[in-house]
Amino acid sequence: MDAAGDLEEILNLIKAHNKWRIRECINLIASENVTSPLVNAVYLSDAMHRYAEGLPYKRFYQGARYIDEIEDKVSKLFAKLFNSKHSDIRPISGTIANATVFTALAREGGPAAVVPLPGGGHVSHSKYGVLGRLGLDPVEMPVVYDEVNIDADKAAELIRRSKPRLVVLGASVIIFPHPVKEIAEAAKEVGAGVVFDAAHVLGLIAGGAYPNPLAEGADVISTSTHKTFPGPQGGAVLTNDDEIYRKVSKIVFPVFVSNHHLHRLAALGVTTLEMMRFGEEYAGQVVRNAKRLAEALHAKGFKVLGEDKGFTQTHQVLLDVRGDGGGAKCAKKLEEANIIVNKNILPWDDPTDIVNPSGLRIGVQEVTRMGMREDEMEEIAEFFYELIKLGKDVKEVRKEVIEFRKNFTEVRYTFDVSRNLISELTSFLLS
Ligand code: DSN
């Protein structure tokens, strides 16, 4: 065994990853984001070594006196940001949050109305994921293809007919707000609970750029905390309903989480405060950037979904690239030029055939957080055009991308704390 060699290799690999993804790439994966230096400083704490099963002040371990206060404070702040009565910030991922609320609302199984995978639904809402494994039987709501959105009238009719125990809205591919109000009305008539999976749009909700599903009739939001909401990776549940909250808090632990990764709690608190202060400005810019990118790509001959409704009202832009070689080929080519997107199935695709789907899914939340605005969206569209439409040499485009990226090195929409103060803060927190 060559421990020194292995160590060097691991260190070099992570260093190379950091340099590539942080400094040299245009990151357009719709489900990612970057945390601020302040959040990073708070994230790296002793709390990452500790355990605190249960709820604040009622733990199964000693040693959690400060964690109790942090968790109590951050859950209250997080609930306040979303105008929600309760929050549970212990689920360690969006899928765990989904498993928790599905169990809380439909423990006995039965039909569940869901967004189909090709319509943007998340795998955890499907028969392949946690929903199916919990004994729920997915009934797929109809989708308007070009808008990648639920057909509100047909879905309401389906709900009235199939009488599900649960309706799951929200999706991983989402360019227009889902019709929560109309669906919730039908769901109430048949006694079904309405879950909105806000993982993708949480930061837009926080900033008022996407309607708050709780205000529109959803019973509960389940979410992750690291997509448009630029927090540490994790999950959360929000609800105004005392009974749902009581059930959720009894299910998170001991059913789906033992320890809940305590170092992310304070970091989530700092992100929550960032979003209280800067969320509106950030979310507005995200949506403006997505629109501009969509318009610029359309003008350059790309087939952009949602044209009739202005392409997008979220962080996402969807391209149908069947005429350009398909999603896999385009995503690979873009990656070679340091532009990171993912291939994606679109409403007409077979969800079991993901080798070369029709689409590319693009998200602009991370580049917005790095300070890019409408002009930069035009430049990004030009890179797409050069690579995919003109067939320009990938190495040439990569050079241009690396140069372009040099102008965007600081995370925006965060408190103005200089790098020196961050390292002082880190030393203070670790001393
Ligand atoms: N698979 C993630 C996404 O990219 O949307 C969500 O978990």
PDB file of C-alpha atoms in Angstrom, residues 204-366:
ATOM      1  CA  LEU A 204     -37.346  32.044  -5.831  1.00  0.00           C
ATOM      2  CA  ILE A 205     -40.169  31.647  -3.298  1.00  0.00           C
ATOM      3  CA  ALA A 206     -37.938  33.185  -0.615  1.00  0.00           C
ATOM      4  CA  GLY A 207     -37.303  36.174  -2.880  1.00  0.00           C
ATOM      5  CA  GLY A 208     -40.944  36.578  -3.961  1.00  0.00           C
ATOM      6  CA  ALA A 209     -40.256  35.600  -7.594  1.00  0.00           C
ATOM      7  CA  TYR A 210     -42.370  32.425  -7.432  1.00  0.00           C
ATOM      8  CA  PRO A 211     -45.773  32.096  -5.659  1.00  0.00           C
ATOM      9  CA  ASN A 212     -45.630  30.647  -2.152  1.00  0.00           C
ATOM     10  CA  PRO A 213     -47.426  27.263  -2.425  1.00  0.00           C
ATOM     11  CA  LEU A 214     -48.611  27.443   1.198  1.00  0.00           C
ATOM     12  CA  ALA A 215     -50.497  30.646   0.370  1.00  0.00           C
ATOM     13  CA  GLU A 216     -52.015  28.969  -2.680  1.00  0.00           C
ATOM     14  CA  GLY A 217     -53.457  25.950  -0.872  1.00  0.00           C
ATOM     15  CA  ALA A 218     -50.641  23.397  -0.466  1.00  0.00           C
ATOM     16  CA  ASP A 219     -50.742  21.682   2.930  1.00  0.00           C
ATOM     17  CA  VAL A 220     -47.017  21.200   3.144  1.00  0.00           C
ATOM     18  CA  ILE A 221     -43.786  22.112   1.387  1.00  0.00           C
ATOM     19  CA  SER A 222     -41.019  19.566   1.283  1.00  0.00           C
ATOM     20  CA  THR A 223     -37.716  20.743  -0.083  1.00  0.00           C
ATOM     21  CA  SER A 224     -33.992  20.634  -0.314  1.00  0.00           C
ATOM     22  CA  THR A 225     -32.002  23.707   0.688  1.00  0.00           C
ATOM     23  CA  HIS A 226     -29.314  24.013  -1.966  1.00  0.00           C
ATOM     24  CA  LYS A 227     -30.701  24.706  -5.432  1.00  0.00           C
ATOM     25  CA  THR A 228     -32.102  28.195  -6.050  1.00  0.00           C
ATOM     26  CA  PHE A 229     -31.938  28.504  -2.248  1.00  0.00           C
ATOM     27  CA  PRO A 230     -28.157  28.797  -1.921  1.00  0.00           C
ATOM     28  CA  GLY A 231     -27.679  26.942   1.342  1.00  0.00           C
ATOM     29  CA  PRO A 232     -25.783  23.879   2.506  1.00  0.00           C
ATOM     30  CA  GLN A 233     -26.995  20.561   1.092  1.00  0.00           C
ATOM     31  CA  GLY A 234     -29.949  19.320   3.136  1.00  0.00           C
ATOM     32  CA  GLY A 235     -33.726  19.096   3.333  1.00  0.00           C
ATOM     33  CA  ALA A 236     -36.630  20.717   5.179  1.00  0.00           C
ATOM     34  CA  VAL A 237     -40.393  20.628   5.669  1.00  0.00           C
ATOM     35  CA  LEU A 238     -42.669  23.680   6.058  1.00  0.00           C
ATOM     36  CA  THR A 239     -46.336  23.702   7.033  1.00  0.00           C
ATOM     37  CA  ASN A 240     -49.033  25.810   8.692  1.00  0.00           C
ATOM     38  CA  ASP A 241     -50.899  22.687   9.788  1.00  0.00           C
ATOM     39  CA  ASP A 242     -50.301  21.707  13.448  1.00  0.00           C
ATOM     40  CA  GLU A 243     -51.320  18.081  12.912  1.00  0.00           C
ATOM     41  CA  ILE A 244     -49.059  17.591   9.864  1.00  0.00           C
ATOM     42  CA  TYR A 245     -46.171  19.205  11.749  1.00  0.00           C
ATOM     43  CA  ARG A 246     -46.738  16.912  14.746  1.00  0.00           C
ATOM     44  CA  LYS A 247     -46.662  13.856  12.474  1.00  0.00           C
ATOM     45  CA  VAL A 248     -43.631  15.080  10.518  1.00  0.00           C
ATOM     46  CA  SER A 249     -41.616  15.751  13.645  1.00  0.00           C
ATOM     47  CA  LYS A 250     -42.340  12.224  14.910  1.00  0.00           C
ATOM     48  CA  ILE A 251     -41.392  10.660  11.569  1.00  0.00           C
ATOM     49  CA  VAL A 252     -38.132  12.470  10.708  1.00  0.00           C
ATOM     50  CA  PHE A 253     -36.552  10.794  13.728  1.00  0.00           C
ATOM     51  CA  PRO A 254     -36.681   7.836  14.272  1.00  0.00           C
ATOM     52  CA  VAL A 255     -37.945   6.764  10.825  1.00  0.00           C
ATOM     53  CA  PHE A 256     -35.803   8.493   8.180  1.00  0.00           C
ATOM     54  CA  VAL A 257     -33.004  10.258  10.040  1.00  0.00           C
ATOM     55  CA  SER A 258     -30.885   9.307  13.002  1.00  0.00           C
ATOM     56  CA  ASN A 259     -28.374  12.131  13.316  1.00  0.00           C
ATOM     57  CA  HIS A 260     -29.251  15.111  11.169  1.00  0.00           C
ATOM     58  CA  HIS A 261     -25.785  16.432  10.183  1.00  0.00           C
ATOM     59  CA  LEU A 262     -25.585  19.238  12.705  1.00  0.00           C
ATOM     60  CA  HIS A 263     -22.964  21.428  11.004  1.00  0.00           C
ATOM     61  CA  ARG A 264     -25.435  22.380   8.274  1.00  0.00           C
ATOM     62  CA  LEU A 265     -27.915  23.952  10.733  1.00  0.00           C
ATOM     63  CA  ALA A 266     -25.975  27.132  11.546  1.00  0.00           C
ATOM     64  CA  ALA A 267     -24.961  27.399   7.878  1.00  0.00           C
ATOM     65  CA  LEU A 268     -28.640  27.154   6.909  1.00  0.00           C
ATOM     66  CA  GLY A 269     -29.339  29.929   9.414  1.00  0.00           C
ATOM     67  CA  VAL A 270     -26.786  32.223   7.771  1.00  0.00           C
ATOM     68  CA  THR A 271     -28.212  31.462   4.299  1.00  0.00           C
ATOM     69  CA  THR A 272     -31.702  32.188   5.634  1.00  0.00           C
ATOM     70  CA  LEU A 273     -30.521  35.601   6.837  1.00  0.00           C
ATOM     71  CA  GLU A 274     -28.791  36.223   3.480  1.00  0.00           C
ATOM     72  CA  MET A 275     -32.071  35.475   1.732  1.00  0.00           C
ATOM     73  CA  MET A 276     -34.050  37.709   4.113  1.00  0.00           C
ATOM     74  CA  ARG A 277     -31.700  40.544   3.218  1.00  0.00           C
ATOM     75  CA  PHE A 278     -30.817  39.870  -0.453  1.00  0.00           C
ATOM     76  CA  GLY A 279     -33.381  37.291  -1.592  1.00  0.00           C
ATOM     77  CA  GLU A 280     -35.632  39.634  -3.539  1.00  0.00           C
ATOM     78  CA  GLU A 281     -32.759  41.160  -5.517  1.00  0.00           C
ATOM     79  CA  TYR A 282     -31.187  37.745  -6.200  1.00  0.00           C
ATOM     80  CA  ALA A 283     -34.407  35.920  -7.165  1.00  0.00           C
ATOM     81  CA  GLY A 284     -35.498  38.737  -9.477  1.00  0.00           C
ATOM     82  CA  GLN A 285     -32.140  38.676 -11.237  1.00  0.00           C
ATOM     83  CA  VAL A 286     -32.254  34.868 -11.566  1.00  0.00           C
ATOM     84  CA  VAL A 287     -35.565  35.005 -13.433  1.00  0.00           C
ATOM     85  CA  ARG A 288     -34.452  37.961 -15.603  1.00  0.00           C
ATOM     86  CA  ASN A 289     -31.261  36.080 -16.471  1.00  0.00           C
ATOM     87  CA  ALA A 290     -33.136  32.896 -17.367  1.00  0.00           C
ATOM     88  CA  LYS A 291     -35.481  34.853 -19.637  1.00  0.00           C
ATOM     89  CA  ARG A 292     -32.636  36.658 -21.349  1.00  0.00           C
ATOM     90  CA  LEU A 293     -30.687  33.452 -21.892  1.00  0.00           C
ATOM     91  CA  ALA A 294     -33.786  31.761 -23.329  1.00  0.00           C
ATOM     92  CA  GLU A 295     -34.458  34.696 -25.667  1.00  0.00           C
ATOM     93  CA  ALA A 296     -30.833  34.833 -26.813  1.00  0.00           C
ATOM     94  CA  LEU A 297     -30.717  31.077 -27.482  1.00  0.00           C
ATOM     95  CA  HIS A 298     -34.005  31.278 -29.357  1.00  0.00           C
ATOM     96  CA  ALA A 299     -32.661  34.149 -31.480  1.00  0.00           C
ATOM     97  CA  LYS A 300     -29.659  31.975 -32.375  1.00  0.00           C
ATOM     98  CA  GLY A 301     -31.845  29.192 -33.707  1.00  0.00           C
ATOM     99  CA  PHE A 302     -32.227  26.935 -30.669  1.00  0.00           C
ATOM    100  CA  LYS A 303     -35.583  25.314 -29.988  1.00  0.00           C
ATOM    101  CA  VAL A 304     -36.426  26.698 -26.540  1.00  0.00           C
ATOM    102  CA  LEU A 305     -39.492  25.347 -24.753  1.00  0.00           C
ATOM    103  CA  GLY A 306     -42.243  27.649 -23.464  1.00  0.00           C
ATOM    104  CA  GLU A 307     -42.017  30.162 -26.313  1.00  0.00           C
ATOM    105  CA  ASP A 308     -45.712  31.109 -26.208  1.00  0.00           C
ATOM    106  CA  LYS A 309     -45.457  32.103 -22.556  1.00  0.00           C
ATOM    107  CA  GLY A 310     -42.113  33.910 -22.676  1.00  0.00           C
ATOM    108  CA  PHE A 311     -39.912  30.803 -22.254  1.00  0.00           C
ATOM    109  CA  THR A 312     -39.547  30.761 -18.466  1.00  0.00           C
ATOM    110  CA  GLN A 313     -40.626  32.199 -15.128  1.00  0.00           C
ATOM    111  CA  THR A 314     -38.059  30.292 -13.069  1.00  0.00           C
ATOM    112  CA  HIS A 315     -34.285  29.712 -13.031  1.00  0.00           C
ATOM    113  CA  GLN A 316     -34.543  27.106 -15.798  1.00  0.00           C
ATOM    114  CA  VAL A 317     -34.293  27.168 -19.570  1.00  0.00           C
ATOM    115  CA  LEU A 318     -35.162  24.010 -21.536  1.00  0.00           C
ATOM    116  CA  LEU A 319     -33.807  23.208 -24.965  1.00  0.00           C
ATOM    117  CA  ASP A 320     -35.133  20.562 -27.322  1.00  0.00           C
ATOM    118  CA  VAL A 321     -31.885  19.509 -29.008  1.00  0.00           C
ATOM    119  CA  ARG A 322     -33.123  16.540 -31.029  1.00  0.00           C
ATOM    120  CA  GLY A 323     -32.082  18.432 -34.155  1.00  0.00           C
ATOM    121  CA  ASP A 324     -28.576  19.047 -32.730  1.00  0.00           C
ATOM    122  CA  GLY A 325     -27.657  15.429 -31.972  1.00  0.00           C
ATOM    123  CA  GLY A 326     -29.656  14.934 -28.744  1.00  0.00           C
ATOM    124  CA  GLY A 327     -29.187  15.841 -25.083  1.00  0.00           C
ATOM    125  CA  ALA A 328     -26.316  13.477 -24.293  1.00  0.00           C
ATOM    126  CA  LYS A 329     -24.176  14.555 -27.229  1.00  0.00           C
ATOM    127  CA  CYS A 330     -24.758  18.264 -26.618  1.00  0.00           C
ATOM    128  CA  ALA A 331     -24.162  18.026 -22.849  1.00  0.00           C
ATOM    129  CA  LYS A 332     -20.878  16.186 -23.442  1.00  0.00           C
ATOM    130  CA  LYS A 333     -19.699  18.711 -26.001  1.00  0.00           C
ATOM    131  CA  LEU A 334     -20.566  21.609 -23.691  1.00  0.00           C
ATOM    132  CA  GLU A 335     -18.702  19.910 -20.843  1.00  0.00           C
ATOM    133  CA  GLU A 336     -15.585  19.641 -22.994  1.00  0.00           C
ATOM    134  CA  ALA A 337     -15.779  23.418 -23.329  1.00  0.00           C
ATOM    135  CA  ASN A 338     -16.279  23.821 -19.535  1.00  0.00           C
ATOM    136  CA  ILE A 339     -19.998  24.558 -19.752  1.00  0.00           C
ATOM    137  CA  ILE A 340     -21.800  22.238 -17.349  1.00  0.00           C
ATOM    138  CA  VAL A 341     -25.449  21.339 -18.010  1.00  0.00           C
ATOM    139  CA  ASN A 342     -27.401  18.095 -17.873  1.00  0.00           C
ATOM    140  CA  LYS A 343     -29.162  16.096 -20.537  1.00  0.00           C
ATOM    141  CA  ASN A 344     -32.833  15.758 -19.631  1.00  0.00           C
ATOM    142  CA  ILE A 345     -35.907  13.876 -20.726  1.00  0.00           C
ATOM    143  CA  LEU A 346     -38.705  16.084 -22.038  1.00  0.00           C
ATOM    144  CA  PRO A 347     -42.478  15.373 -21.894  1.00  0.00           C
ATOM    145  CA  TRP A 348     -42.562  13.171 -24.993  1.00  0.00           C
ATOM    146  CA  ASP A 349     -39.538  11.050 -23.994  1.00  0.00           C
ATOM    147  CA  ASP A 350     -39.649   7.511 -22.606  1.00  0.00           C
ATOM    148  CA  PRO A 351     -38.527   7.845 -18.960  1.00  0.00           C
ATOM    149  CA  THR A 352     -36.728   4.500 -19.052  1.00  0.00           C
ATOM    150  CA  ASP A 353     -34.612   5.513 -22.036  1.00  0.00           C
ATOM    151  CA  ILE A 354     -32.239   8.150 -20.750  1.00  0.00           C
ATOM    152  CA  VAL A 355     -29.234   7.401 -22.959  1.00  0.00           C
ATOM    153  CA  ASN A 356     -29.780  10.280 -25.355  1.00  0.00           C
ATOM    154  CA  PRO A 357     -32.925  12.193 -24.354  1.00  0.00           C
ATOM    155  CA  SER A 358     -34.379  15.134 -26.269  1.00  0.00           C
ATOM    156  CA  GLY A 359     -33.425  17.883 -23.922  1.00  0.00           C
ATOM    157  CA  LEU A 360     -30.907  20.016 -22.122  1.00  0.00           C
ATOM    158  CA  ARG A 361     -31.873  21.536 -18.760  1.00  0.00           C
ATOM    159  CA  ILE A 362     -30.104  24.795 -17.947  1.00  0.00           C
ATOM    160  CA  GLY A 363     -30.239  26.670 -14.628  1.00  0.00           C
ATOM    161  CA  VAL A 364     -28.859  30.186 -14.143  1.00  0.00           C
ATOM    162  CA  GLN A 365     -29.073  30.495 -10.336  1.00  0.00           C
ATOM    163  CA  GLU A 366     -25.382  29.770  -9.676  1.00  0.00           C
TER     164      GLU A 366
END
